């Protein structure tokens, strides 16, 4: 079994709709980070949520963390075509290595 | 905003050749990492580096791989004798106490072994 599994694997929505992606993990963490990756490009950091936090906002992004269920969700509100990308959750401990999930490929239909 | 920079962006090399991938982490960061992503697969941790030594490495990071911080700004990944299965995107990353554990990634170096 793998640390960090996102679902759905792929999601297509109309521009303007909200997109929700989920991430589950298996081991203890002290932070969870979400990244975006445009095709063939680098990983762009979106948001970090610590294990003692339940919800965090950044612009159109809202991240929740439920440590009892070992799960997190990323909500993108009012989606735009430029949000088309793959989204990954990654779990970690302090400055130690990150363990990445398999990613959700999000397509925003104009 | 400060960023991690990597060179080259793309390199094609013959199997068996040595490759050096270069990275300039964010200034004042103390933790440095290499990850790789084989096309269509997950991002995988290779190695972390702190206080001028390897702090952790994965099973992928075998004797063919090495890392160096030759000066105060560069961080390199060397693959001694490349194999076809080393073809991947290699990401450098860095973090520091001033980043609150956020790990910042570079744009990556595409390595194609032929």
PDB file of C-alpha atoms in Angstrom:
ATOM      1  CA  UNK A   1       0.000   0.000   0.000  1.00  0.00           C
ATOM      2  CA  UNK A   2       1.184   3.505  -0.712  1.00  0.00           C
ATOM      3  CA  UNK A   3       1.439   6.669   1.300  1.00  0.00           C
ATOM      4  CA  UNK A   4      -0.548   9.395  -0.340  1.00  0.00           C
ATOM      5  CA  UNK A   5      -3.280   8.306  -2.663  1.00  0.00           C
ATOM      6  CA  UNK A   6      -5.311  10.951  -4.381  1.00  0.00           C
ATOM      7  CA  UNK A   7      -8.763  10.529  -5.751  1.00  0.00           C
ATOM      8  CA  UNK A   8     -10.107  10.920  -8.224  1.00  0.00           C
ATOM      9  CA  UNK A   9      -7.232  10.076 -10.546  1.00  0.00           C
ATOM     10  CA  UNK A  10      -8.753  12.351 -13.160  1.00  0.00           C
ATOM     11  CA  UNK A  11     -11.382  15.076 -12.962  1.00  0.00           C
ATOM     12  CA  UNK A  12     -12.945  17.173 -15.705  1.00  0.00           C
ATOM     13  CA  UNK A  13     -15.188  20.086 -14.854  1.00  0.00           C
ATOM     14  CA  UNK A  14     -16.592  23.184 -16.527  1.00  0.00           C
ATOM     15  CA  UNK A  15     -14.867  26.482 -15.984  1.00  0.00           C
ATOM     16  CA  UNK A  16     -16.366  28.273 -13.031  1.00  0.00           C
ATOM     17  CA  UNK A  17     -17.258  25.115 -11.138  1.00  0.00           C
ATOM     18  CA  UNK A  18     -15.516  24.008  -7.976  1.00  0.00           C
ATOM     19  CA  UNK A  19     -13.012  21.144  -8.010  1.00  0.00           C
ATOM     20  CA  UNK A  20     -12.422  18.897  -5.035  1.00  0.00           C
ATOM     21  CA  UNK A  21      -9.538  16.474  -4.768  1.00  0.00           C
ATOM     22  CA  UNK A  22      -8.888  14.094  -1.917  1.00  0.00           C
ATOM     23  CA  UNK A  23      -5.761  12.569  -0.492  1.00  0.00           C
ATOM     24  CA  UNK A  24      -5.350   9.719   1.955  1.00  0.00           C
ATOM     25  CA  UNK A  25      -2.200   8.665   3.733  1.00  0.00           C
ATOM     26  CA  UNK A  26      -1.154   5.896   6.052  1.00  0.00           C
ATOM     27  CA  UNK A  27       1.562   6.956   8.472  1.00  0.00           C
ATOM     28  CA  UNK A  28       1.836   9.759  11.018  1.00  0.00           C
ATOM     29  CA  UNK A  29       2.709  13.152   9.661  1.00  0.00           C
ATOM     30  CA  UNK A  30       3.371  16.612  10.945  1.00  0.00           C
ATOM     31  CA  UNK A  31       2.552  18.404   7.736  1.00  0.00           C
ATOM     32  CA  UNK A  32       0.865  17.840   4.413  1.00  0.00           C
ATOM     33  CA  UNK A  33       1.627  19.899   1.333  1.00  0.00           C
ATOM     34  CA  UNK A  34      -0.240  20.284  -1.936  1.00  0.00           C
ATOM     35  CA  UNK A  35       1.580  20.893  -5.199  1.00  0.00           C
ATOM     36  CA  UNK A  36       0.509  21.651  -8.751  1.00  0.00           C
ATOM     37  CA  UNK A  37       2.353  20.397 -11.814  1.00  0.00           C
ATOM     38  CA  UNK A  38       1.656  21.593 -15.311  1.00  0.00           C
ATOM     39  CA  UNK A  39       2.502  19.036 -17.958  1.00  0.00           C
ATOM     40  CA  UNK A  40       6.243  18.484 -18.133  1.00  0.00           C
ATOM     41  CA  UNK A  41       6.963  21.301 -15.716  1.00  0.00           C
ATOM     42  CA  UNK A  42       8.113  21.702 -12.142  1.00  0.00           C
ATOM     43  CA  UNK A  43       6.194  21.313  -8.912  1.00  0.00           C
ATOM     44  CA  UNK A  44       4.612  24.506  -7.685  1.00  0.00           C
ATOM     45  CA  UNK A  45       3.909  24.663  -3.975  1.00  0.00           C
ATOM     46  CA  UNK A  46       0.311  25.595  -3.219  1.00  0.00           C
ATOM     47  CA  UNK A  47      -0.271  25.239   0.491  1.00  0.00           C
ATOM     48  CA  UNK A  48       1.089  23.548   3.604  1.00  0.00           C
ATOM     49  CA  UNK A  49      -1.161  22.435   6.431  1.00  0.00           C
ATOM     50  CA  UNK A  50       0.214  21.223   9.741  1.00  0.00           C
ATOM     51  CA  UNK A  51      -1.113  18.284  11.690  1.00  0.00           C
ATOM     52  CA  UNK A  52      -2.576  20.578  14.353  1.00  0.00           C
ATOM     53  CA  UNK A  53      -4.544  22.548  11.765  1.00  0.00           C
ATOM     54  CA  UNK A  54      -7.903  21.527  10.350  1.00  0.00           C
ATOM     55  CA  UNK A  55      -8.412  24.000   7.554  1.00  0.00           C
ATOM     56  CA  UNK A  56      -6.393  26.525   5.626  1.00  0.00           C
ATOM     57  CA  UNK A  57      -7.214  29.013   2.885  1.00  0.00           C
ATOM     58  CA  UNK A  58      -5.123  30.664   0.229  1.00  0.00           C
ATOM     59  CA  UNK A  59      -6.969  32.680  -2.401  1.00  0.00           C
ATOM     60  CA  UNK A  60      -9.308  30.279  -4.225  1.00  0.00           C
ATOM     61  CA  UNK A  61      -7.777  27.278  -2.484  1.00  0.00           C
ATOM     62  CA  UNK A  62      -9.146  25.628   0.624  1.00  0.00           C
ATOM     63  CA  UNK A  63      -7.395  22.685   2.227  1.00  0.00           C
ATOM     64  CA  UNK A  64      -8.741  20.536   5.027  1.00  0.00           C
ATOM     65  CA  UNK A  65      -6.948  17.939   7.097  1.00  0.00           C
ATOM     66  CA  UNK A  66      -8.511  15.184   9.169  1.00  0.00           C
ATOM     67  CA  UNK A  67      -5.725  13.381  11.014  1.00  0.00           C
ATOM     68  CA  UNK A  68      -8.160  10.915  12.566  1.00  0.00           C
ATOM     69  CA  UNK A  69      -9.103   9.714   9.079  1.00  0.00           C
ATOM     70  CA  UNK A  70      -5.629  10.361   7.653  1.00  0.00           C
ATOM     71  CA  UNK A  71      -7.094  12.349   4.822  1.00  0.00           C
ATOM     72  CA  UNK A  72      -6.940  15.782   3.271  1.00  0.00           C
ATOM     73  CA  UNK A  73      -8.914  17.593   0.616  1.00  0.00           C
ATOM     74  CA  UNK A  74      -8.072  20.408  -1.750  1.00  0.00           C
ATOM     75  CA  UNK A  75     -10.907  22.582  -3.008  1.00  0.00           C
ATOM     76  CA  UNK A  76     -10.397  24.989  -5.872  1.00  0.00           C
ATOM     77  CA  UNK A  77     -13.297  27.395  -6.163  1.00  0.00           C
ATOM     78  CA  UNK A  78     -14.435  29.170  -9.323  1.00  0.00           C
ATOM     79  CA  UNK A  79     -12.084  27.136 -11.499  1.00  0.00           C
ATOM     80  CA  UNK A  80     -10.280  28.665 -14.467  1.00  0.00           C
ATOM     81  CA  UNK A  81      -8.749  27.146 -17.571  1.00  0.00           C
ATOM     82  CA  UNK A  82      -5.302  27.926 -16.114  1.00  0.00           C
ATOM     83  CA  UNK A  83      -6.031  25.557 -13.225  1.00  0.00           C
ATOM     84  CA  UNK A  84      -5.694  22.626 -15.627  1.00  0.00           C
ATOM     85  CA  UNK A  85      -2.802  20.615 -14.168  1.00  0.00           C
ATOM     86  CA  UNK A  86      -1.962  17.633 -12.007  1.00  0.00           C
ATOM     87  CA  UNK A  87      -2.314  18.097  -8.282  1.00  0.00           C
ATOM     88  CA  UNK A  88      -0.319  16.130  -5.734  1.00  0.00           C
ATOM     89  CA  UNK A  89      -0.443  15.823  -2.010  1.00  0.00           C
ATOM     90  CA  UNK A  90       2.795  15.117  -0.179  1.00  0.00           C
ATOM     91  CA  UNK A  91       3.252  14.175   3.441  1.00  0.00           C
ATOM     92  CA  UNK A  92       6.242  14.914   5.590  1.00  0.00           C
ATOM     93  CA  UNK A  93       7.830  15.453   8.949  1.00  0.00           C
ATOM     94  CA  UNK A  94       9.493  18.817   9.406  1.00  0.00           C
ATOM     95  CA  UNK A  95      12.212  19.211   6.823  1.00  0.00           C
ATOM     96  CA  UNK A  96      12.485  15.497   6.163  1.00  0.00           C
ATOM     97  CA  UNK A  97      11.612  13.964   2.819  1.00  0.00           C
ATOM     98  CA  UNK A  98       8.170  14.251   1.277  1.00  0.00           C
ATOM     99  CA  UNK A  99       6.192  11.241   0.184  1.00  0.00           C
ATOM    100  CA  UNK A 100       4.047  12.039  -2.820  1.00  0.00           C
ATOM    101  CA  UNK A 101       0.699  10.689  -3.840  1.00  0.00           C
ATOM    102  CA  UNK A 102      -0.231   9.517  -7.291  1.00  0.00           C
ATOM    103  CA  UNK A 103      -1.890  12.786  -8.233  1.00  0.00           C
ATOM    104  CA  UNK A 104      -5.185  13.996  -9.646  1.00  0.00           C
ATOM    105  CA  UNK A 105      -5.211  15.190 -13.233  1.00  0.00           C
ATOM    106  CA  UNK A 106      -7.603  18.139 -13.374  1.00  0.00           C
ATOM    107  CA  UNK A 107      -8.986  19.405 -16.672  1.00  0.00           C
ATOM    108  CA  UNK A 108     -10.997  22.614 -16.772  1.00  0.00           C
ATOM    109  CA  UNK A 109     -13.255  22.807 -19.809  1.00  0.00           C
ATOM    110  CA  UNK A 110     -13.659  26.405 -21.063  1.00  0.00           C
TER     111      UNK A 110
ATOM    112  CA  UNK B   1       9.944  35.340  -4.996  1.00  0.00           C
ATOM    113  CA  UNK B   2      13.153  33.308  -4.557  1.00  0.00           C
ATOM    114  CA  UNK B   3      13.266  30.109  -6.553  1.00  0.00           C
ATOM    115  CA  UNK B   4      15.255  26.941  -7.026  1.00  0.00           C
ATOM    116  CA  UNK B   5      17.004  26.919 -10.377  1.00  0.00           C
ATOM    117  CA  UNK B   6      18.171  23.847 -12.245  1.00  0.00           C
ATOM    118  CA  UNK B   7      20.392  23.218 -15.237  1.00  0.00           C
ATOM    119  CA  UNK B   8      20.249  21.781 -17.782  1.00  0.00           C
ATOM    120  CA  UNK B   9      16.548  21.778 -18.499  1.00  0.00           C
ATOM    121  CA  UNK B  10      17.004  18.816 -20.816  1.00  0.00           C
ATOM    122  CA  UNK B  11      19.904  16.466 -21.426  1.00  0.00           C
ATOM    123  CA  UNK B  12      20.243  13.498 -23.733  1.00  0.00           C
ATOM    124  CA  UNK B  13      23.053  11.122 -22.916  1.00  0.00           C
ATOM    125  CA  UNK B  14      24.342   7.775 -24.080  1.00  0.00           C
ATOM    126  CA  UNK B  15      23.943   4.794 -21.783  1.00  0.00           C
ATOM    127  CA  UNK B  16      27.021   4.380 -19.625  1.00  0.00           C
ATOM    128  CA  UNK B  17      27.943   8.054 -19.669  1.00  0.00           C
ATOM    129  CA  UNK B  18      28.258  10.205 -16.565  1.00  0.00           C
ATOM    130  CA  UNK B  19      25.758  12.978 -16.030  1.00  0.00           C
ATOM    131  CA  UNK B  20      25.839  15.908 -13.621  1.00  0.00           C
ATOM    132  CA  UNK B  21      22.656  17.787 -12.881  1.00  0.00           C
ATOM    133  CA  UNK B  22      23.050  21.158 -11.232  1.00  0.00           C
ATOM    134  CA  UNK B  23      20.893  23.090  -8.853  1.00  0.00           C
ATOM    135  CA  UNK B  24      21.019  26.419  -7.086  1.00  0.00           C
ATOM    136  CA  UNK B  25      18.781  26.159  -4.011  1.00  0.00           C
ATOM    137  CA  UNK B  26      17.077  29.137  -2.450  1.00  0.00           C
ATOM    138  CA  UNK B  27      19.541  31.293  -0.594  1.00  0.00           C
ATOM    139  CA  UNK B  28      19.598  30.702   3.183  1.00  0.00           C
ATOM    140  CA  UNK B  29      17.910  27.325   2.869  1.00  0.00           C
ATOM    141  CA  UNK B  30      19.647  24.566   4.768  1.00  0.00           C
ATOM    142  CA  UNK B  31      17.981  21.386   3.518  1.00  0.00           C
ATOM    143  CA  UNK B  32      18.452  20.142  -0.023  1.00  0.00           C
ATOM    144  CA  UNK B  33      16.820  17.308  -1.886  1.00  0.00           C
ATOM    145  CA  UNK B  34      16.739  15.432  -5.151  1.00  0.00           C
ATOM    146  CA  UNK B  35      13.591  13.741  -6.390  1.00  0.00           C
ATOM    147  CA  UNK B  36      12.803  12.105  -9.671  1.00  0.00           C
ATOM    148  CA  UNK B  37       9.674  11.431 -11.687  1.00  0.00           C
ATOM    149  CA  UNK B  38       9.634   8.799 -14.358  1.00  0.00           C
ATOM    150  CA  UNK B  39       7.188   9.761 -17.102  1.00  0.00           C
ATOM    151  CA  UNK B  40       3.626   9.173 -15.970  1.00  0.00           C
ATOM    152  CA  UNK B  41       4.629   8.019 -12.489  1.00  0.00           C
ATOM    153  CA  UNK B  42       4.823   9.403  -8.957  1.00  0.00           C
ATOM    154  CA  UNK B  43       7.435  11.801  -7.740  1.00  0.00           C
ATOM    155  CA  UNK B  44      10.008   9.714  -5.847  1.00  0.00           C
ATOM    156  CA  UNK B  45      12.448  10.810  -3.191  1.00  0.00           C
ATOM    157  CA  UNK B  46      16.108  10.163  -3.919  1.00  0.00           C
ATOM    158  CA  UNK B  47      18.192  11.901  -1.277  1.00  0.00           C
ATOM    159  CA  UNK B  48      18.223  14.662   1.303  1.00  0.00           C
ATOM    160  CA  UNK B  49      21.268  16.668   2.311  1.00  0.00           C
ATOM    161  CA  UNK B  50      21.824  18.746   5.419  1.00  0.00           C
ATOM    162  CA  UNK B  51      24.865  20.158   7.144  1.00  0.00           C
ATOM    163  CA  UNK B  52      27.123  19.004   4.317  1.00  0.00           C
ATOM    164  CA  UNK B  53      26.146  15.380   4.454  1.00  0.00           C
ATOM    165  CA  UNK B  54      23.449  13.016   3.273  1.00  0.00           C
ATOM    166  CA  UNK B  55      20.726  12.825   5.899  1.00  0.00           C
ATOM    167  CA  UNK B  56      18.562  10.236   4.178  1.00  0.00           C
ATOM    168  CA  UNK B  57      18.527   8.330   0.915  1.00  0.00           C
ATOM    169  CA  UNK B  58      16.115   5.977  -0.775  1.00  0.00           C
ATOM    170  CA  UNK B  59      16.840   2.548  -2.204  1.00  0.00           C
ATOM    171  CA  UNK B  60      16.895   4.149  -5.643  1.00  0.00           C
ATOM    172  CA  UNK B  61      19.957   6.167  -4.618  1.00  0.00           C
ATOM    173  CA  UNK B  62      22.521   3.432  -5.106  1.00  0.00           C
ATOM    174  CA  UNK B  63      26.288   3.633  -5.642  1.00  0.00           C
ATOM    175  CA  UNK B  64      25.763   5.080  -9.111  1.00  0.00           C
ATOM    176  CA  UNK B  65      24.421   8.268  -7.580  1.00  0.00           C
ATOM    177  CA  UNK B  66      26.223  10.926  -5.589  1.00  0.00           C
ATOM    178  CA  UNK B  67      25.518  14.449  -4.432  1.00  0.00           C
ATOM    179  CA  UNK B  68      27.795  17.347  -3.704  1.00  0.00           C
ATOM    180  CA  UNK B  69      27.620  20.879  -2.493  1.00  0.00           C
ATOM    181  CA  UNK B  70      30.893  22.095  -3.987  1.00  0.00           C
ATOM    182  CA  UNK B  71      30.465  25.703  -2.881  1.00  0.00           C
ATOM    183  CA  UNK B  72      28.019  27.848  -0.970  1.00  0.00           C
ATOM    184  CA  UNK B  73      25.407  27.960  -3.701  1.00  0.00           C
ATOM    185  CA  UNK B  74      25.402  24.869  -5.918  1.00  0.00           C
ATOM    186  CA  UNK B  75      24.028  21.412  -5.214  1.00  0.00           C
ATOM    187  CA  UNK B  76      24.728  18.692  -7.762  1.00  0.00           C
ATOM    188  CA  UNK B  77      23.502  15.203  -8.527  1.00  0.00           C
ATOM    189  CA  UNK B  78      25.908  12.929 -10.368  1.00  0.00           C
ATOM    190  CA  UNK B  79      24.945   9.683 -12.047  1.00  0.00           C
ATOM    191  CA  UNK B  80      28.147   7.801 -12.744  1.00  0.00           C
ATOM    192  CA  UNK B  81      27.111   5.368 -15.446  1.00  0.00           C
ATOM    193  CA  UNK B  82      23.636   6.050 -16.751  1.00  0.00           C
ATOM    194  CA  UNK B  83      21.164   3.317 -17.544  1.00  0.00           C
ATOM    195  CA  UNK B  84      18.079   3.463 -19.735  1.00  0.00           C
ATOM    196  CA  UNK B  85      15.887   3.328 -16.618  1.00  0.00           C
ATOM    197  CA  UNK B  86      17.488   6.518 -15.309  1.00  0.00           C
ATOM    198  CA  UNK B  87      15.479   8.443 -17.903  1.00  0.00           C
ATOM    199  CA  UNK B  88      13.268  10.727 -15.850  1.00  0.00           C
ATOM    200  CA  UNK B  89      12.653  14.282 -14.730  1.00  0.00           C
ATOM    201  CA  UNK B  90      14.965  15.104 -11.829  1.00  0.00           C
ATOM    202  CA  UNK B  91      13.837  17.746  -9.389  1.00  0.00           C
ATOM    203  CA  UNK B  92      15.983  19.629  -6.957  1.00  0.00           C
ATOM    204  CA  UNK B  93      14.308  21.103  -3.898  1.00  0.00           C
ATOM    205  CA  UNK B  94      15.223  23.072  -0.825  1.00  0.00           C
ATOM    206  CA  UNK B  95      13.742  24.146   2.454  1.00  0.00           C
ATOM    207  CA  UNK B  96      14.777  26.015   5.537  1.00  0.00           C
ATOM    208  CA  UNK B  97      13.594  27.120   8.906  1.00  0.00           C
ATOM    209  CA  UNK B  98      12.604  30.419   7.374  1.00  0.00           C
ATOM    210  CA  UNK B  99      10.271  28.622   4.962  1.00  0.00           C
ATOM    211  CA  UNK B 100       8.338  26.908   7.734  1.00  0.00           C
ATOM    212  CA  UNK B 101       9.045  23.422   6.380  1.00  0.00           C
ATOM    213  CA  UNK B 102       7.693  24.297   2.940  1.00  0.00           C
ATOM    214  CA  UNK B 103       9.789  22.479   0.379  1.00  0.00           C
ATOM    215  CA  UNK B 104      10.308  24.410  -2.844  1.00  0.00           C
ATOM    216  CA  UNK B 105      11.031  22.638  -6.094  1.00  0.00           C
ATOM    217  CA  UNK B 106      12.869  23.650  -9.213  1.00  0.00           C
ATOM    218  CA  UNK B 107      11.557  23.294 -12.751  1.00  0.00           C
ATOM    219  CA  UNK B 108      13.370  20.011 -13.183  1.00  0.00           C
ATOM    220  CA  UNK B 109      15.947  18.528 -15.522  1.00  0.00           C
ATOM    221  CA  UNK B 110      14.709  16.080 -18.124  1.00  0.00           C
ATOM    222  CA  UNK B 111      17.245  13.309 -18.545  1.00  0.00           C
ATOM    223  CA  UNK B 112      16.914  11.011 -21.536  1.00  0.00           C
ATOM    224  CA  UNK B 113      19.281   8.047 -21.695  1.00  0.00           C
ATOM    225  CA  UNK B 114      19.593   6.456 -25.119  1.00  0.00           C
TER     226      UNK B 114
END
